[in-house]
PDB file of C-alpha atoms in Angstrom:
ATOM      1  CA  MET A   1       0.014  -0.020   0.006  1.00 72.00           C
ATOM      2  CA  ASP A   2       1.173   3.516  -0.760  1.00 81.00           C
ATOM      3  CA  ILE A   3      -0.018   6.901   0.467  1.00 88.00           C
ATOM      4  CA  LEU A   4      -2.346   7.423  -2.519  1.00 88.00           C
ATOM      5  CA  GLN A   5      -4.106   4.096  -1.982  1.00 88.00           C
ATOM      6  CA  ALA A   6      -4.479   4.868   1.790  1.00 89.00           C
ATOM      7  CA  ILE A   7      -6.016   8.251   1.144  1.00 92.00           C
ATOM      8  CA  ALA A   8      -8.343   6.933  -1.649  1.00 92.00           C
ATOM      9  CA  LEU A   9      -9.653   3.974   0.439  1.00 91.00           C
ATOM     10  CA  ALA A  10     -10.148   6.102   3.526  1.00 93.00           C
ATOM     11  CA  VAL A  11     -11.989   8.797   1.505  1.00 95.00           C
ATOM     12  CA  LEU A  12     -14.227   5.955   0.039  1.00 92.00           C
ATOM     13  CA  GLN A  13     -14.813   4.341   3.448  1.00 91.00           C
ATOM     14  CA  GLY A  14     -15.792   7.683   5.020  1.00 93.00           C
ATOM     15  CA  LEU A  15     -18.018   8.513   2.125  1.00 93.00           C
ATOM     16  CA  THR A  16     -19.852   5.285   1.714  1.00 92.00           C
ATOM     17  CA  GLU A  17     -20.162   4.095   5.389  1.00 90.00           C
ATOM     18  CA  PHE A  18     -23.139   6.340   6.128  1.00 92.00           C
ATOM     19  CA  LEU A  19     -24.719   6.727   2.606  1.00 93.00           C
ATOM     20  CA  PRO A  20     -27.197   4.119   1.574  1.00 92.00           C
ATOM     21  CA  ILE A  21     -24.984   2.973  -1.299  1.00 90.00           C
ATOM     22  CA  SER A  22     -23.087   0.040   0.239  1.00 85.00           C
ATOM     23  CA  SER A  23     -19.409   0.580   1.351  1.00 84.00           C
ATOM     24  CA  SER A  24     -18.562  -3.082   0.688  1.00 77.00           C
ATOM     25  CA  ALA A  25     -19.557  -2.712  -2.977  1.00 79.00           C
ATOM     26  CA  HIS A  26     -17.265   0.196  -3.509  1.00 84.00           C
ATOM     27  CA  LEU A  27     -14.420  -1.161  -1.503  1.00 79.00           C
ATOM     28  CA  ILE A  28     -14.285  -4.352  -3.557  1.00 76.00           C
ATOM     29  CA  LEU A  29     -14.727  -2.502  -6.832  1.00 78.00           C
ATOM     30  CA  LEU A  30     -12.054   0.206  -6.632  1.00 83.00           C
ATOM     31  CA  PRO A  31      -9.032  -2.111  -5.992  1.00 80.00           C
ATOM     32  CA  VAL A  32     -10.161  -4.365  -8.996  1.00 77.00           C
ATOM     33  CA  ILE A  33     -10.474  -1.416 -11.262  1.00 79.00           C
ATOM     34  CA  VAL A  34      -7.129   0.102 -10.428  1.00 84.00           C
ATOM     35  CA  GLY A  35      -5.242  -3.154  -9.650  1.00 83.00           C
ATOM     36  CA  TRP A  36      -4.523  -2.596  -6.015  1.00 82.00           C
ATOM     37  CA  GLU A  37      -3.736  -5.473  -3.685  1.00 78.00           C
ATOM     38  CA  ASP A  38      -5.841  -5.940  -0.484  1.00 71.00           C
ATOM     39  CA  GLN A  39      -5.248  -3.058   1.943  1.00 72.00           C
ATOM     40  CA  GLY A  40      -4.862  -5.372   5.004  1.00 69.00           C
ATOM     41  CA  LEU A  41      -6.598  -5.926   8.273  1.00 66.00           C
ATOM     42  CA  ALA A  42      -4.779  -3.155  10.183  1.00 73.00           C
ATOM     43  CA  PHE A  43      -5.982  -0.594   7.776  1.00 79.00           C
ATOM     44  CA  ASP A  44      -9.519  -1.874   8.046  1.00 79.00           C
ATOM     45  CA  VAL A  45      -9.270  -1.259  11.765  1.00 79.00           C
ATOM     46  CA  ALA A  46      -8.048   2.305  11.224  1.00 85.00           C
ATOM     47  CA  VAL A  47     -10.821   3.341   8.932  1.00 88.00           C
ATOM     48  CA  HIS A  48     -13.418   1.785  11.262  1.00 85.00           C
ATOM     49  CA  VAL A  49     -11.943   3.909  14.119  1.00 88.00           C
ATOM     50  CA  GLY A  50     -12.226   6.967  11.865  1.00 93.00           C
ATOM     51  CA  THR A  51     -15.849   6.452  10.947  1.00 93.00           C
ATOM     52  CA  LEU A  52     -16.832   5.719  14.551  1.00 92.00           C
ATOM     53  CA  THR A  53     -15.108   8.781  15.729  1.00 94.00           C
ATOM     54  CA  ALA A  54     -17.015  10.796  13.114  1.00 96.00           C
ATOM     55  CA  VAL A  55     -20.529   9.655  14.138  1.00 95.00           C
ATOM     56  CA  VAL A  56     -19.780   9.969  17.808  1.00 96.00           C
ATOM     57  CA  PHE A  57     -18.463  13.482  17.346  1.00 96.00           C
ATOM     58  CA  TYR A  58     -21.402  14.520  15.125  1.00 96.00           C
ATOM     59  CA  TYR A  59     -23.919  13.235  17.667  1.00 96.00           C
ATOM     60  CA  ARG A  60     -21.858  14.122  20.729  1.00 96.00           C
ATOM     61  CA  LYS A  61     -24.550  16.520  22.235  1.00 95.00           C
ATOM     62  CA  ASP A  62     -27.323  14.011  21.666  1.00 94.00           C
ATOM     63  CA  LEU A  63     -25.256  11.217  22.953  1.00 95.00           C
ATOM     64  CA  ALA A  64     -24.419  13.119  26.198  1.00 96.00           C
ATOM     65  CA  VAL A  65     -28.250  13.581  26.854  1.00 95.00           C
ATOM     66  CA  ILE A  66     -29.037   9.944  25.748  1.00 94.00           C
ATOM     67  CA  ILE A  67     -26.347   8.446  28.020  1.00 94.00           C
ATOM     68  CA  THR A  68     -27.310  10.512  30.889  1.00 94.00           C
ATOM     69  CA  ALA A  69     -30.856   9.608  30.582  1.00 94.00           C
ATOM     70  CA  TRP A  70     -29.933   5.900  30.232  1.00 93.00           C
ATOM     71  CA  PHE A  71     -28.004   6.006  33.481  1.00 92.00           C
ATOM     72  CA  GLY A  72     -30.984   7.784  34.978  1.00 92.00           C
ATOM     73  CA  SER A  73     -33.239   5.026  34.088  1.00 91.00           C
ATOM     74  CA  LEU A  74     -30.917   2.500  35.726  1.00 89.00           C
ATOM     75  CA  VAL A  75     -31.118   4.246  39.116  1.00 87.00           C
ATOM     76  CA  GLY A  76     -34.831   4.690  38.967  1.00 82.00           C
ATOM     77  CA  LYS A  77     -35.148   8.111  37.617  1.00 81.00           C
ATOM     78  CA  GLY A  78     -37.692   7.133  35.042  1.00 79.00           C
ATOM     79  CA  PHE A  79     -37.912   6.490  31.248  1.00 84.00           C
ATOM     80  CA  ASN A  80     -38.010   9.650  29.285  1.00 88.00           C
ATOM     81  CA  ASP A  81     -37.816   9.678  25.535  1.00 89.00           C
ATOM     82  CA  GLU A  82     -33.894   9.953  25.656  1.00 92.00           C
ATOM     83  CA  ALA A  83     -33.613   6.906  27.918  1.00 92.00           C
ATOM     84  CA  LYS A  84     -36.005   4.936  25.837  1.00 93.00           C
ATOM     85  CA  LEU A  85     -33.863   5.813  22.775  1.00 93.00           C
ATOM     86  CA  ALA A  86     -30.830   4.446  24.401  1.00 94.00           C
ATOM     87  CA  TRP A  87     -32.546   1.265  25.220  1.00 94.00           C
ATOM     88  CA  TYR A  88     -33.813   0.916  21.774  1.00 94.00           C
ATOM     89  CA  VAL A  89     -30.357   1.470  20.194  1.00 94.00           C
ATOM     90  CA  GLY A  90     -29.193  -1.446  22.378  1.00 92.00           C
ATOM     91  CA  LEU A  91     -32.241  -3.459  21.438  1.00 92.00           C
ATOM     92  CA  GLY A  92     -31.689  -2.802  17.655  1.00 90.00           C
ATOM     93  CA  THR A  93     -28.116  -4.068  17.994  1.00 90.00           C
ATOM     94  CA  ILE A  94     -28.881  -7.466  19.499  1.00 88.00           C
ATOM     95  CA  SER A  95     -30.071  -9.133  16.273  1.00 84.00           C
ATOM     96  CA  VAL A  96     -27.079  -8.106  14.150  1.00 81.00           C
ATOM     97  CA  GLY A  97     -24.779  -9.219  16.907  1.00 77.00           C
ATOM     98  CA  LEU A  98     -26.435 -12.709  17.179  1.00 80.00           C
ATOM     99  CA  VAL A  99     -26.461 -13.247  13.438  1.00 80.00           C
ATOM    100  CA  GLY A 100     -22.918 -12.006  13.048  1.00 69.00           C
ATOM    101  CA  ILE A 101     -21.719 -14.536  15.652  1.00 67.00           C
ATOM    102  CA  SER A 102     -23.593 -17.417  14.105  1.00 70.00           C
ATOM    103  CA  LEU A 103     -22.154 -16.931  10.734  1.00 61.00           C
ATOM    104  CA  SER A 104     -19.271 -19.163  10.036  1.00 55.00           C
ATOM    105  CA  ASP A 105     -16.043 -17.987   8.302  1.00 59.00           C
ATOM    106  CA  ALA A 106     -17.019 -19.900   5.265  1.00 56.00           C
ATOM    107  CA  MET A 107     -20.458 -18.346   4.989  1.00 58.00           C
ATOM    108  CA  GLN A 108     -19.002 -14.929   5.494  1.00 62.00           C
ATOM    109  CA  GLU A 109     -16.507 -15.564   2.681  1.00 63.00           C
ATOM    110  CA  SER A 110     -19.188 -16.883   0.318  1.00 65.00           C
ATOM    111  CA  LEU A 111     -21.244 -13.711   0.927  1.00 68.00           C
ATOM    112  CA  ARG A 112     -18.290 -11.622  -0.152  1.00 69.00           C
ATOM    113  CA  SER A 113     -18.633 -12.815  -3.787  1.00 80.00           C
ATOM    114  CA  PRO A 114     -18.805  -9.873  -6.084  1.00 82.00           C
ATOM    115  CA  LEU A 115     -21.920 -11.239  -7.813  1.00 87.00           C
ATOM    116  CA  VAL A 116     -23.555 -11.626  -4.421  1.00 87.00           C
ATOM    117  CA  ILE A 117     -22.708  -8.062  -3.627  1.00 88.00           C
ATOM    118  CA  ALA A 118     -24.080  -6.893  -7.037  1.00 90.00           C
ATOM    119  CA  ALA A 119     -27.288  -8.785  -6.594  1.00 91.00           C
ATOM    120  CA  ALA A 120     -27.671  -7.311  -2.988  1.00 92.00           C
ATOM    121  CA  THR A 121     -26.902  -3.759  -4.189  1.00 93.00           C
ATOM    122  CA  ILE A 122     -29.622  -4.041  -6.779  1.00 94.00           C
ATOM    123  CA  LEU A 123     -32.179  -5.954  -4.745  1.00 95.00           C
ATOM    124  CA  PHE A 124     -32.019  -3.656  -1.672  1.00 94.00           C
ATOM    125  CA  ALA A 125     -32.032  -0.590  -4.040  1.00 95.00           C
ATOM    126  CA  LEU A 126     -35.392  -1.696  -5.316  1.00 96.00           C
ATOM    127  CA  LEU A 127     -36.627  -2.288  -1.703  1.00 95.00           C
ATOM    128  CA  LEU A 128     -35.493   1.249  -0.767  1.00 94.00           C
ATOM    129  CA  TRP A 129     -37.301   2.601  -3.844  1.00 94.00           C
ATOM    130  CA  TRP A 130     -40.508   0.900  -2.736  1.00 93.00           C
ATOM    131  CA  ALA A 131     -40.129   2.217   0.860  1.00 92.00           C
ATOM    132  CA  GLU A 132     -39.521   5.706  -0.484  1.00 90.00           C
ATOM    133  CA  LYS A 133     -42.560   5.746  -2.653  1.00 88.00           C
ATOM    134  CA  ARG A 134     -44.926   4.423   0.133  1.00 84.00           C
ATOM    135  CA  ALA A 135     -43.353   6.292   3.014  1.00 79.00           C
ATOM    136  CA  LYS A 136     -45.859   8.154   5.213  1.00 75.00           C
ATOM    137  CA  GLU A 137     -43.227   9.936   7.177  1.00 68.00           C
ATOM    138  CA  GLN A 138     -45.337  10.703  10.187  1.00 78.00           C
ATOM    139  CA  ARG A 139     -43.187  10.082  13.315  1.00 84.00           C
ATOM    140  CA  VAL A 140     -40.088  11.462  14.963  1.00 84.00           C
ATOM    141  CA  THR A 141     -39.998   8.930  17.742  1.00 87.00           C
ATOM    142  CA  VAL A 142     -38.889   5.325  17.982  1.00 90.00           C
ATOM    143  CA  THR A 143     -41.151   2.682  19.554  1.00 92.00           C
ATOM    144  CA  PHE A 144     -40.233  -0.785  20.956  1.00 92.00           C
ATOM    145  CA  LEU A 145     -41.561  -2.304  17.706  1.00 93.00           C
ATOM    146  CA  ASP A 146     -39.598   0.106  15.521  1.00 93.00           C
ATOM    147  CA  ALA A 147     -36.334  -0.975  17.395  1.00 93.00           C
ATOM    148  CA  VAL A 148     -37.071  -4.624  16.954  1.00 93.00           C
ATOM    149  CA  MET A 149     -37.925  -4.309  13.276  1.00 93.00           C
ATOM    150  CA  VAL A 150     -35.098  -1.866  12.359  1.00 93.00           C
ATOM    151  CA  GLY A 151     -32.720  -4.243  14.268  1.00 91.00           C
ATOM    152  CA  LEU A 152     -33.944  -7.322  12.254  1.00 92.00           C
ATOM    153  CA  PHE A 153     -33.471  -5.381   9.083  1.00 92.00           C
ATOM    154  CA  GLN A 154     -29.989  -4.329  10.236  1.00 89.00           C
ATOM    155  CA  ALA A 155     -29.033  -8.012  10.510  1.00 88.00           C
ATOM    156  CA  ILE A 156     -29.581  -8.284   6.842  1.00 88.00           C
ATOM    157  CA  ALA A 157     -26.805  -5.778   6.274  1.00 85.00           C
ATOM    158  CA  LEU A 158     -24.339  -8.539   7.066  1.00 82.00           C
ATOM    159  CA  ILE A 159     -24.955  -9.401   3.407  1.00 86.00           C
ATOM    160  CA  PRO A 160     -22.227  -7.219   1.701  1.00 84.00           C
ATOM    161  CA  GLY A 161     -23.993  -4.933  -0.724  1.00 87.00           C
ATOM    162  CA  ALA A 162     -27.119  -4.495   1.343  1.00 88.00           C
ATOM    163  CA  SER A 163     -25.742  -1.314   2.935  1.00 89.00           C
ATOM    164  CA  ARG A 164     -26.290  -0.972   6.670  1.00 90.00           C
ATOM    165  CA  SER A 165     -27.481   2.458   6.536  1.00 92.00           C
ATOM    166  CA  GLY A 166     -29.609   1.843   3.502  1.00 93.00           C
ATOM    167  CA  ILE A 167     -31.440  -1.140   4.939  1.00 94.00           C
ATOM    168  CA  THR A 168     -32.039   0.500   8.361  1.00 94.00           C
ATOM    169  CA  ILE A 169     -33.359   3.760   6.657  1.00 94.00           C
ATOM    170  CA  THR A 170     -35.590   1.571   4.507  1.00 94.00           C
ATOM    171  CA  ALA A 171     -36.988  -0.132   7.645  1.00 94.00           C
ATOM    172  CA  GLY A 172     -37.570   3.254   9.246  1.00 93.00           C
ATOM    173  CA  LEU A 173     -39.432   4.590   6.172  1.00 93.00           C
ATOM    174  CA  LEU A 174     -41.513   1.369   5.996  1.00 92.00           C
ATOM    175  CA  LEU A 175     -42.529   1.946   9.662  1.00 92.00           C
ATOM    176  CA  GLY A 176     -43.550   5.589   9.189  1.00 91.00           C
ATOM    177  CA  LEU A 177     -40.532   7.464  10.522  1.00 92.00           C
ATOM    178  CA  LYS A 178     -39.589  10.746   8.751  1.00 90.00           C
ATOM    179  CA  ARG A 179     -36.550  10.538   6.557  1.00 89.00           C
ATOM    180  CA  GLU A 180     -34.362  12.564   8.714  1.00 90.00           C
ATOM    181  CA  TYR A 181     -35.307  10.738  11.846  1.00 91.00           C
ATOM    182  CA  ALA A 182     -35.011   7.300  10.151  1.00 92.00           C
ATOM    183  CA  ALA A 183     -31.417   8.461   9.068  1.00 93.00           C
ATOM    184  CA  LYS A 184     -30.690   9.714  12.769  1.00 93.00           C
ATOM    185  CA  PHE A 185     -31.768   6.393  14.269  1.00 94.00           C
ATOM    186  CA  SER A 186     -29.791   4.477  11.631  1.00 94.00           C
ATOM    187  CA  PHE A 187     -26.651   6.468  12.549  1.00 94.00           C
ATOM    188  CA  LEU A 188     -27.160   6.126  16.236  1.00 95.00           C
ATOM    189  CA  LEU A 189     -27.480   2.400  15.653  1.00 93.00           C
ATOM    190  CA  SER A 190     -24.202   2.350  13.660  1.00 91.00           C
ATOM    191  CA  ILE A 191     -22.288   3.419  16.879  1.00 93.00           C
ATOM    192  CA  PRO A 192     -22.423   0.099  18.729  1.00 91.00           C
ATOM    193  CA  VAL A 193     -22.374  -1.871  15.455  1.00 88.00           C
ATOM    194  CA  ILE A 194     -19.166  -0.203  14.261  1.00 85.00           C
ATOM    195  CA  ALA A 195     -17.588  -0.320  17.737  1.00 87.00           C
ATOM    196  CA  LEU A 196     -18.346  -4.240  17.851  1.00 84.00           C
ATOM    197  CA  ALA A 197     -17.015  -4.866  14.296  1.00 78.00           C
ATOM    198  CA  GLY A 198     -13.952  -2.715  15.094  1.00 78.00           C
ATOM    199  CA  SER A 199     -13.312  -4.612  18.322  1.00 80.00           C
ATOM    200  CA  LEU A 200     -13.483  -7.834  16.565  1.00 75.00           C
ATOM    201  CA  LYS A 201     -10.975  -6.676  13.938  1.00 75.00           C
ATOM    202  CA  VAL A 202      -8.673  -5.308  16.611  1.00 76.00           C
ATOM    203  CA  LEU A 203      -8.814  -8.702  18.281  1.00 77.00           C
ATOM    204  CA  GLU A 204      -8.219 -10.533  15.004  1.00 74.00           C
ATOM    205  CA  LEU A 205      -5.171  -8.093  14.349  1.00 72.00           C
ATOM    206  CA  TYR A 206      -3.868  -8.735  17.889  1.00 74.00           C
ATOM    207  CA  GLN A 207      -3.980 -12.578  17.272  1.00 76.00           C
ATOM    208  CA  SER A 208      -2.161 -12.270  13.989  1.00 74.00           C
ATOM    209  CA  ASP A 209       1.358 -11.328  13.409  1.00 72.00           C
ATOM    210  CA  VAL A 210       0.545  -8.633  10.774  1.00 67.00           C
ATOM    211  CA  ALA A 211       3.024  -5.822  10.638  1.00 70.00           C
ATOM    212  CA  VAL A 212       1.427  -2.477  11.374  1.00 71.00           C
ATOM    213  CA  ILE A 213       2.460   0.637   9.434  1.00 77.00           C
ATOM    214  CA  TRP A 214       1.316   3.325  11.829  1.00 78.00           C
ATOM    215  CA  SER A 215       1.598   6.211   9.386  1.00 84.00           C
ATOM    216  CA  PHE A 216      -0.991   4.596   7.171  1.00 83.00           C
ATOM    217  CA  MET A 217      -3.126   3.778  10.155  1.00 85.00           C
ATOM    218  CA  PHE A 218      -3.137   7.476  11.156  1.00 90.00           C
ATOM    219  CA  ILE A 219      -3.929   8.531   7.548  1.00 91.00           C
ATOM    220  CA  GLY A 220      -6.687   6.094   7.247  1.00 90.00           C
ATOM    221  CA  ALA A 221      -8.334   7.036  10.703  1.00 92.00           C
ATOM    222  CA  THR A 222      -7.999  10.814  10.147  1.00 95.00           C
ATOM    223  CA  VAL A 223      -9.170  11.003   6.525  1.00 96.00           C
ATOM    224  CA  SER A 224     -12.012   8.586   7.003  1.00 95.00           C
ATOM    225  CA  ALA A 225     -13.194  10.511  10.132  1.00 96.00           C
ATOM    226  CA  ILE A 226     -13.227  13.879   8.345  1.00 97.00           C
ATOM    227  CA  VAL A 227     -14.893  12.631   5.217  1.00 97.00           C
ATOM    228  CA  ALA A 228     -17.494  10.585   7.229  1.00 96.00           C
ATOM    229  CA  TYR A 229     -18.434  13.615   9.399  1.00 97.00           C
ATOM    230  CA  LEU A 230     -18.916  15.815   6.352  1.00 97.00           C
ATOM    231  CA  THR A 231     -20.827  13.110   4.668  1.00 95.00           C
ATOM    232  CA  ILE A 232     -23.310  12.707   7.562  1.00 95.00           C
ATOM    233  CA  ALA A 233     -23.779  16.529   7.729  1.00 94.00           C
ATOM    234  CA  TRP A 234     -24.363  16.709   3.910  1.00 94.00           C
ATOM    235  CA  PHE A 235     -26.561  13.697   3.688  1.00 94.00           C
ATOM    236  CA  LEU A 236     -28.946  14.890   6.564  1.00 92.00           C
ATOM    237  CA  LYS A 237     -29.271  18.301   4.850  1.00 90.00           C
ATOM    238  CA  LEU A 238     -29.921  16.768   1.444  1.00 88.00           C
ATOM    239  CA  LEU A 239     -32.449  14.233   2.510  1.00 87.00           C
ATOM    240  CA  ASP A 240     -35.325  16.797   2.822  1.00 79.00           C
ATOM    241  CA  LYS A 241     -34.650  18.198  -0.626  1.00 85.00           C
ATOM    242  CA  VAL A 242     -34.050  15.218  -2.803  1.00 87.00           C
ATOM    243  CA  GLY A 243     -35.228  12.091  -0.897  1.00 87.00           C
ATOM    244  CA  MET A 244     -33.661   8.713  -1.416  1.00 91.00           C
ATOM    245  CA  MET A 245     -34.259   8.282  -5.144  1.00 92.00           C
ATOM    246  CA  PRO A 246     -30.714   9.554  -6.245  1.00 94.00           C
ATOM    247  CA  PHE A 247     -29.165   6.877  -4.134  1.00 94.00           C
ATOM    248  CA  VAL A 248     -31.533   4.222  -5.470  1.00 95.00           C
ATOM    249  CA  TRP A 249     -30.607   5.161  -9.058  1.00 95.00           C
ATOM    250  CA  TYR A 250     -26.829   5.180  -8.083  1.00 94.00           C
ATOM    251  CA  ARG A 251     -27.119   1.702  -6.558  1.00 94.00           C
ATOM    252  CA  LEU A 252     -28.853   0.261  -9.637  1.00 95.00           C
ATOM    253  CA  VAL A 253     -26.132   1.516 -11.842  1.00 94.00           C
ATOM    254  CA  LEU A 254     -23.315   0.284  -9.405  1.00 91.00           C
ATOM    255  CA  GLY A 255     -24.977  -3.203  -9.350  1.00 91.00           C
ATOM    256  CA  VAL A 256     -24.997  -3.419 -13.052  1.00 92.00           C
ATOM    257  CA  VAL A 257     -21.348  -2.213 -13.251  1.00 89.00           C
ATOM    258  CA  LEU A 258     -20.354  -4.933 -10.727  1.00 87.00           C
ATOM    259  CA  ILE A 259     -22.074  -7.551 -12.667  1.00 90.00           C
ATOM    260  CA  GLY A 260     -20.374  -6.309 -15.871  1.00 88.00           C
ATOM    261  CA  VAL A 261     -16.897  -6.320 -14.157  1.00 84.00           C
ATOM    262  CA  PHE A 262     -17.173  -9.604 -12.389  1.00 83.00           C
ATOM    263  CA  SER A 263     -19.611 -11.879 -14.472  1.00 80.00           C
ATOM    264  CA  GLY A 264     -16.731 -13.204 -16.525  1.00 68.00           C
ATOM    265  CA  GLN A 265     -14.906 -14.332 -13.366  1.00 64.00           C
ATOM    266  CA  ALA A 266     -17.735 -16.372 -11.849  1.00 55.00           C
TER     267      ALA A 266
END
C-alpha cells in the first residue's frame, strides 16, 4: 500500500459508510479497477476507528443527553424519550450481533462474492425505492416495535452490498418514520455496530502477526473520520430536498457495473 491508496480508500470508506449505497460494493470494486492489492486488516481497523469517531463527534450532544438519561433509568429516575432511545439502540443491535456470531467464516467468505454483492446492491435498492414511494413519514419517535424491526433489518446488512445505513433507513421509512429521523436512528445504531465490528478486527489483528504501518493507520483514521463527518452532515441536509431516489438510481447503476466487471470471473 502507498499513500495514494491509503487516502483513496479512507475517503471511500468515509463517504460510503453512512450513505445508503453500500461501502462493501465500493471497497471491492475500486481495488479491482485500479489493480490494488488488499489493503490489509490493520488498515480496516483504522478506517473503522475513523468512521466511529465521526458519528460519535457529530452526535456528541445527543449522545451526552441519551447516555445521561440511560444512566438515570438504571437508578430509578424514570424513562423519558432519551432513555427509551438509548435502550432501543441497544435492542436494535442485538439481532445483528447474534447473526454475526452465528455466521461461520466460510459463510461470510461466500457472501463476499462480487456477484452476491452486485445482486444485493440491486435488490435492496429496489426495496429502498419501494419504501421511499410508500413512506408516510409521520413520526419522529422510535417505539419498541420500531427498534425490533429496524434491528432485524440491520442484521440483513451482514450481506455485503445490502448497506447497513440503506437497509435501516428503508425499515424506518416502512415503519412511518420521517426521513431525517430514520437516518438519525440509523446513524445512532451504527455506533455500537461499528464499535463491535472494530473490536473484533482489533482482536483478530492482535492474534495475527501482521506488521502495522502506523503512518498509514493514522492517515486512514484521520481521513475517513473527516470525510465521514462531512458526509453525515451533507446527507442529512440533502434528504429533505431530494429524498432517497438519487441513491436508488446510483445503486442500480453500481450493481449493473459490478455484474459487468465480475460476471466473466464467476
